[in-house]
XYZ file of C-alpha atoms in Angstrom:
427
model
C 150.074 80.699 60.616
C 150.241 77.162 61.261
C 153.276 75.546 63.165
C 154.404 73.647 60.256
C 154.610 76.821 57.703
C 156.485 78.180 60.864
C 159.200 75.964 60.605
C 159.584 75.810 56.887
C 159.767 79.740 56.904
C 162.391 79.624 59.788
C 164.152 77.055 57.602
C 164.016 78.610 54.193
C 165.442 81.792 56.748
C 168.722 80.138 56.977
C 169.299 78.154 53.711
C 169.027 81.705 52.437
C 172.011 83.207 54.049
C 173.831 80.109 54.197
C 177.252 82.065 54.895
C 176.169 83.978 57.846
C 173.919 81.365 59.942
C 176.927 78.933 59.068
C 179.320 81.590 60.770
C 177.064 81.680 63.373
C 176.178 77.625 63.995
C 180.379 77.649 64.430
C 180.365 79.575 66.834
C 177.116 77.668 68.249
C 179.415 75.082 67.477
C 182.112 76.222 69.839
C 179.766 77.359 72.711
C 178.366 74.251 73.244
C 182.277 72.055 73.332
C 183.405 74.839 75.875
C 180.097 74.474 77.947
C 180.395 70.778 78.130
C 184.216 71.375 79.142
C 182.890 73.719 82.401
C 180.935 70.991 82.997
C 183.290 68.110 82.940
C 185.600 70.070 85.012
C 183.131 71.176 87.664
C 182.554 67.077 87.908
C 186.366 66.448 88.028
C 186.204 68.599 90.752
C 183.196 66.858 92.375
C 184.752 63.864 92.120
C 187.834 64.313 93.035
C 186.175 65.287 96.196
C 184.121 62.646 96.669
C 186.961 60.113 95.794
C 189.186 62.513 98.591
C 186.142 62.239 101.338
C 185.324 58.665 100.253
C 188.922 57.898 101.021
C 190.125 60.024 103.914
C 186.657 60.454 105.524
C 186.872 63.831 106.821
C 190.505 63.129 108.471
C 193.869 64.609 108.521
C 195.757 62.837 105.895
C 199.420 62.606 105.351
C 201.689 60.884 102.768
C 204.713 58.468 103.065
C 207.313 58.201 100.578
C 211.392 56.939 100.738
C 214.189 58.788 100.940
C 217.116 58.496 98.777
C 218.621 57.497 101.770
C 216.546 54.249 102.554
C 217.437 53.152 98.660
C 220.968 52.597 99.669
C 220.099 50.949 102.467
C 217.366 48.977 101.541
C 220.143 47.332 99.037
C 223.219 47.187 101.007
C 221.449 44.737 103.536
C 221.752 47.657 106.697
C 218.028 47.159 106.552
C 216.883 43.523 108.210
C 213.341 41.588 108.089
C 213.673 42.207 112.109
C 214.040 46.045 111.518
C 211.234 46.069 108.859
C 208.955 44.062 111.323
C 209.821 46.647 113.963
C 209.140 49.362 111.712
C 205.945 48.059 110.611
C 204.622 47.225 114.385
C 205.353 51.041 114.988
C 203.091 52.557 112.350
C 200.622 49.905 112.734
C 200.108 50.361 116.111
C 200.187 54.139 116.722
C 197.151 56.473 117.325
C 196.105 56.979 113.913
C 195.126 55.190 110.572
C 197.929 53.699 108.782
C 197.491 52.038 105.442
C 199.561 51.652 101.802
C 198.752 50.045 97.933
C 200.859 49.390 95.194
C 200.198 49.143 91.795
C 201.071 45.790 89.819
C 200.689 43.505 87.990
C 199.542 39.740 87.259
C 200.400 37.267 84.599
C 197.375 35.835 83.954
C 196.469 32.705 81.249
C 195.089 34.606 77.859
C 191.697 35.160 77.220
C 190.436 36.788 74.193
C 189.804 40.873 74.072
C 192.540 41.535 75.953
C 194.466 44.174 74.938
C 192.696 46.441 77.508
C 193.540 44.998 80.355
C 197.668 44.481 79.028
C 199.448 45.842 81.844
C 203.312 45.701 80.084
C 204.897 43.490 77.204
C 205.579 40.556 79.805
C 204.354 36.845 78.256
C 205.438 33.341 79.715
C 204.392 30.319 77.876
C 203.551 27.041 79.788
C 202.481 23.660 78.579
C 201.745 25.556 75.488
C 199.356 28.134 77.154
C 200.220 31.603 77.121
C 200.072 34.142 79.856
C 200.424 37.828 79.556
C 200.458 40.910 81.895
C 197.302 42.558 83.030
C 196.545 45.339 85.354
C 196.636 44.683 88.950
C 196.254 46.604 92.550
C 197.460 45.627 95.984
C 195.854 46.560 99.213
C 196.346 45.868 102.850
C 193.948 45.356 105.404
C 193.927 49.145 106.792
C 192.821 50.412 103.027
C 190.247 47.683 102.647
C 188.741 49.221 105.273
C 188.756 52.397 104.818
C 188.078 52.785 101.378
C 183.927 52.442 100.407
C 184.581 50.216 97.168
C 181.062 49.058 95.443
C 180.081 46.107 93.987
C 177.944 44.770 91.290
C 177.995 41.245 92.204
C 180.144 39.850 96.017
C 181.989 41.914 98.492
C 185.463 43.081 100.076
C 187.867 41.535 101.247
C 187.754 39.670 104.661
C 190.225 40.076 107.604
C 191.288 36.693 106.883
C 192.346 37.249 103.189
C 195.057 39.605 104.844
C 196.349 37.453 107.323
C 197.330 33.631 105.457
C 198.993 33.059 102.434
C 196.357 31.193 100.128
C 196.561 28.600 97.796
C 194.066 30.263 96.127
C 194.247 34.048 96.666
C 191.023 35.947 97.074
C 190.775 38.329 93.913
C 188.204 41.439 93.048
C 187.825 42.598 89.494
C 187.157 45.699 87.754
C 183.843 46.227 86.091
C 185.527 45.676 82.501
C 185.681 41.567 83.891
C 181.939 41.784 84.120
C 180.714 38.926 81.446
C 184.048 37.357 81.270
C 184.038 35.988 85.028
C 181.834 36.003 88.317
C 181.711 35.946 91.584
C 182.847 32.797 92.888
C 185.017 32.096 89.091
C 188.433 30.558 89.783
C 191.259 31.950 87.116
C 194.686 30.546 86.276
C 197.707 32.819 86.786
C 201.283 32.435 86.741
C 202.676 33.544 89.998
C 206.249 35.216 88.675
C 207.477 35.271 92.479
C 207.015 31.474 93.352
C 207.355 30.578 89.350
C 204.080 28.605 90.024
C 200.878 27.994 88.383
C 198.547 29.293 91.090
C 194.818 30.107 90.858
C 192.375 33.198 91.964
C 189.031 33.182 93.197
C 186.773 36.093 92.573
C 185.421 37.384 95.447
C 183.687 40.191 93.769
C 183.338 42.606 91.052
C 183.245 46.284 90.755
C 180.654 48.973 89.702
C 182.215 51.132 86.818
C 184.162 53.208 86.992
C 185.789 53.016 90.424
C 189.089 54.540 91.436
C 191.203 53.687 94.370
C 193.972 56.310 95.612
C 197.193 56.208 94.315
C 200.177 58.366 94.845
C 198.685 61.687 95.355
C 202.049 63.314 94.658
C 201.596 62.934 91.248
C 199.676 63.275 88.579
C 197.826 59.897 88.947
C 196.435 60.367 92.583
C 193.602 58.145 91.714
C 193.374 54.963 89.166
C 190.638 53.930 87.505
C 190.144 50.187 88.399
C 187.953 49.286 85.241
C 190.755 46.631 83.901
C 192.401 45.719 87.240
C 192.873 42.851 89.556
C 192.981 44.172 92.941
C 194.831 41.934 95.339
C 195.556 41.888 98.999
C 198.724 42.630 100.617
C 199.348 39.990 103.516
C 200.306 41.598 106.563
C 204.092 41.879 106.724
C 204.098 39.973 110.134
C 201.997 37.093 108.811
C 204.920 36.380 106.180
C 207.960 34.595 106.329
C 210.319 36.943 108.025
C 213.490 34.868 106.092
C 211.551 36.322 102.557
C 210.890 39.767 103.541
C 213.733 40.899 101.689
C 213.536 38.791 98.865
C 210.366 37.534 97.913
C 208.007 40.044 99.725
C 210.619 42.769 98.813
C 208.598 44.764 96.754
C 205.527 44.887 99.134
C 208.016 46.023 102.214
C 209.424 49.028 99.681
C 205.902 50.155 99.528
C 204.815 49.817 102.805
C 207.702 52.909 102.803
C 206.961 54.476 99.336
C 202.951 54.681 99.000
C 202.002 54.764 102.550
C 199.508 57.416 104.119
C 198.611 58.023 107.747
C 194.982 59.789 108.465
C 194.607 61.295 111.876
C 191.887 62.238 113.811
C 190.683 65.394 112.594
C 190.883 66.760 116.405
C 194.505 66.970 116.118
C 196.602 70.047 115.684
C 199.297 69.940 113.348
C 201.699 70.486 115.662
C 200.468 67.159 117.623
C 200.775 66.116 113.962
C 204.366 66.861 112.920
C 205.474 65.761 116.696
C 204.161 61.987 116.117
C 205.495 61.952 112.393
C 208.505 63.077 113.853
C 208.618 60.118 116.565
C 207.672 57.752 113.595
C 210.675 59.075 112.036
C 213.527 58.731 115.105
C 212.341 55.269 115.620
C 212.912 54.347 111.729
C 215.989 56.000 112.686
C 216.654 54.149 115.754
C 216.404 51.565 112.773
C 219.060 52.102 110.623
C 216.428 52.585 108.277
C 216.383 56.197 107.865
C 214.085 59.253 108.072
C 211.438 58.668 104.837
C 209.529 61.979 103.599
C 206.114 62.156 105.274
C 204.398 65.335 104.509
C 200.588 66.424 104.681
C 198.620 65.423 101.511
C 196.783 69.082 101.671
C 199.558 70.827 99.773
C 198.991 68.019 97.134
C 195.100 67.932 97.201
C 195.440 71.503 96.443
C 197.730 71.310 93.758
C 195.287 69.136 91.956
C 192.511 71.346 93.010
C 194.261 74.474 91.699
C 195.097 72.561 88.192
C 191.602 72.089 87.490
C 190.258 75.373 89.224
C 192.832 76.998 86.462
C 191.169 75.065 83.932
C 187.266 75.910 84.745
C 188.113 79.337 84.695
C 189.709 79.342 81.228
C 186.465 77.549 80.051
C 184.429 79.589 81.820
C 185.893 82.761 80.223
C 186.329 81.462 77.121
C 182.622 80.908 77.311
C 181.270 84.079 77.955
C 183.670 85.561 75.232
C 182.085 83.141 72.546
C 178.843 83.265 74.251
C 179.012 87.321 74.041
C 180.166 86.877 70.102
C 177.761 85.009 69.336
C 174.558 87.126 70.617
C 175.687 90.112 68.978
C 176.429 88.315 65.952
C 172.825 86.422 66.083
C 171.440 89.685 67.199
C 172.784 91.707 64.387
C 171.972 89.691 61.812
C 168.625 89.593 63.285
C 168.193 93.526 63.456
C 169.956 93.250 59.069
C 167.046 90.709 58.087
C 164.579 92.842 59.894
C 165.414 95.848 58.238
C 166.344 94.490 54.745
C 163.289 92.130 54.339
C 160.315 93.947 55.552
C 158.758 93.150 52.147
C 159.071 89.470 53.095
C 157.969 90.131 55.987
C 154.760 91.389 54.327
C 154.483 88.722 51.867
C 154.033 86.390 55.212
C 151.593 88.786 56.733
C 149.502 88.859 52.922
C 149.746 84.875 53.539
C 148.286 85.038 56.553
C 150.681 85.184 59.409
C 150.622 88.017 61.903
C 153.244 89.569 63.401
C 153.825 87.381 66.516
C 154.205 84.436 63.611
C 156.845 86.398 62.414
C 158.710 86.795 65.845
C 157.897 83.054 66.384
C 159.755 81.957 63.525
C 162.697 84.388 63.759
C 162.936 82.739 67.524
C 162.736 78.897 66.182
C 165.175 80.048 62.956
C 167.806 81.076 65.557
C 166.494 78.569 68.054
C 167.728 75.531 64.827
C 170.712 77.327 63.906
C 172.702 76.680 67.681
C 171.160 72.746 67.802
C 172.760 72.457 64.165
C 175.797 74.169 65.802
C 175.526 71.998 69.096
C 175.193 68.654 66.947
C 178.300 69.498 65.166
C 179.735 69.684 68.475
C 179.040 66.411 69.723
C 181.780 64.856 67.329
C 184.298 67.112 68.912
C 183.195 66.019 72.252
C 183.259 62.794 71.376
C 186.838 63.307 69.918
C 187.923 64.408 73.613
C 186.256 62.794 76.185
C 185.527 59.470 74.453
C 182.282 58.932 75.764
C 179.572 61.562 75.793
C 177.385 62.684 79.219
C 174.303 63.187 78.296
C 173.075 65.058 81.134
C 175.789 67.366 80.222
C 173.925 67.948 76.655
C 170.625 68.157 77.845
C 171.726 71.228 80.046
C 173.313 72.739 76.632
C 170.610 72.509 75.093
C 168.254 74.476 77.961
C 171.029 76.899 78.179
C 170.976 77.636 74.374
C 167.350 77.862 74.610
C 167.748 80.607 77.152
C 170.366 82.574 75.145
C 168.520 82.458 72.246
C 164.993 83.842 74.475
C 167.779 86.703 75.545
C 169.180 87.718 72.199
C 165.498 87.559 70.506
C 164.368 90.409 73.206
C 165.490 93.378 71.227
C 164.828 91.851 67.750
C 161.276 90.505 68.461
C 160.219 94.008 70.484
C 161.494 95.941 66.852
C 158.998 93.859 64.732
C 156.005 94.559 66.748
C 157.453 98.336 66.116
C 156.715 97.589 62.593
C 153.918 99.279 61.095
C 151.489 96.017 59.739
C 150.079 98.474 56.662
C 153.401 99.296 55.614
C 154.558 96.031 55.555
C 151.422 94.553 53.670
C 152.454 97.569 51.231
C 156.043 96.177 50.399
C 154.634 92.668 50.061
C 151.743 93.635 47.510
């Protein structure tokens, strides 16, 4: 039989039981979304790890936030720009890696296409121009080092962009900035601290899709930095030590609030806890009060845990559909068999022999699980936003190898089937 009157066989197959094959391209249907879940999770997982390596490079990493305590006295004035500058000098300067970020936020002049990159209601209006919030990311010096960010067009941040106060501050963009500015682009923003018009200059932009650590105590341990400005964080001894606790406020909270320390992966724990506890009676000695430092392990496995939980619900849910579905397929595979050996003779009077037959019983269930699996894309789609397509190629092998499995038993009962028989119920 030729391969064409193969496929129009396998195809008049299913528009003849229409109720059953659409019963089972469902549940094709379904296979295929919970496959592509196990898959997005297992790359979650991948690259959460990567981000976690990428970031803490194989070191001991431990987390900074404030107390309740240091709220009080960060307000009450007990806590001085001479205190904070002793404070800082003492993390800076210890045996490890030191380093903090803060999210923000800038108010830059509007450009069209925006909305993505809003990061709260804020507006100002100025000589008639408009400027609204976007997205934006501070880093000191410490995290621009440690953390591998790539670029599509420029580079890092230099030591220098840390250390003086610019008129025109050194900016990186996300990836979604690509084709609205470029390396080297000045932009106008509205500096809300100063109450100035001040410009940036790019000094490079992002590949897609890059995320910078965040506070890994909660649920957003990493941001995506897609719509963001990322800024850096002058060193707190380079600034005005009369502003520390006014204008620069907010950047000495965080040095206390999303700070981590990485140490040498040599150490013990109990060296560990020892130096966070020195860290700790000095920003006592301080009157600014013991902060909460506590490894970043208990949170990294929290995470971990979340989406281990959630591969192994896919995962099971998978075999259960994938288990219904091959005995359903296989069943109604053994029902045609046995009900239709006269068309199965009428195919063999035409021509067709019985490994024809088993061919297009393989290719009939073979079209029913890519109908299925198409049907899922809009589903996926519906979830994830964007589709992987690596993920569906893999699908698609996989449902090629279920349907070789569940076509074993049905395929070895038709060459079972006695050929003059069959020719008999066809005549």
């Amino acid at each position: 039989m030729c391969d064409v009157k193969i496929f129009k066989y396998a195809y008049l197959n299913i528009s003849k039981k229409m109720l059953i094959n659409f019963i089972i391209m469902i549940q094709a249907a379904a296979i295929c979304f919970l496959f592509y879940s196990v898959m997005d999770v297992n790359k979650k997982i991948s690259d959460e790890a990567d981000k976690i390596l990428n970031v803490f490079n194989g070191k001991k990493a431990w987390y900074m936030k404030n107390s309740g305590e240091f709220h009080y006295r960060f307000f009450d004035g007990t806590i001085t720009p001479d205190r904070i500058l002793e404070a800082y000098k003492t993390v800076k300067e210890g045996d490890f890696i030191h380093f903090y970020l803060d999210d923000d936020f800038s108010m830059m002049k509007k450009f069209k296409n925006m909305d993505n990159f809003i990061a709260n209601p804020s507006s100002k209006v100025i000589d008639g121009e408009e400027y609204l919030a976007v997205k934006g990311f501070n880093i000191d010096k410490d995290m621009n080092k440690q953390f591998k960010m790539k670029f599509i067009s420029g580079n890092r941040f230099e030591d220098k962009d840390f250390e003086t106060i610019q008129d025109v501050m050194p900016v990186i963009l996300g990836y979604d900035y690509n084709g609205k500015y470029k390396t080297g682009d000045t932009i106008t923003y509205f500096d809300y601290v100063t109450s100035k018009i001040k410009k940036y200059i790019v000094r490079g932009i992002l590949e897609e899709d890059t995320s910078l650590l965040y506070k890994i105590n909660t649920n957003a341990s990493f941001l995506n930095l897609n719509s963001s400005i990322v800024k850096p964080f002058i060193d707190l001894d380079k600034l005005p030590k009369s502003e520390l606790m006014t204008t620069y406020n907010t950047q000495v909270f965080n040095f206390f609030n999303t700070s981590y320390f990485l140490f040498d992966a040599s150490k013990s724990d109990e060296e560990i806890k020892s130096i966070v506890d020195d860290i700790n009676n000095k920003f006592s000695e301080l009157k600014i009060g013991k902060q909460e430092i506590t490894t970043a392990d208990k949170y990294l496995a929290l995470n971990k845990e979340m989406l281990l939980a959630q591969k192994k619900n896919s995962e099971t849910l998978s075999i259960i559909v994938t288990l219904f579905l091959s005995i359903g397929i296989t069943s109604s595979m053994m029902y045609s068999i046995k009900r239709e050996k006269s068309q199965i003779g009428v195919h063999i009077l035409s021509g067709a022999t019985l490994n024809d037959v088993s061919l297009t019983l393989f290719i009939q269930n073979f079209m029913i699980m890519c109908i299925g699996g198409i049907a899922s894309f809009g589903f996926i789609k519906a979830k994830y936003s964007t589709i992987n397509y690596k993920f569906i190629i893999y699908i698609l092998i996989i449902m090629f190898v279920i349907d070789i499995i569940i076509s074993i038993i049905p395929i070895k009962t038709i060459k079972k089937l006695n050929v003059n028989e069959l020719i008999r119920s066809g005549e």
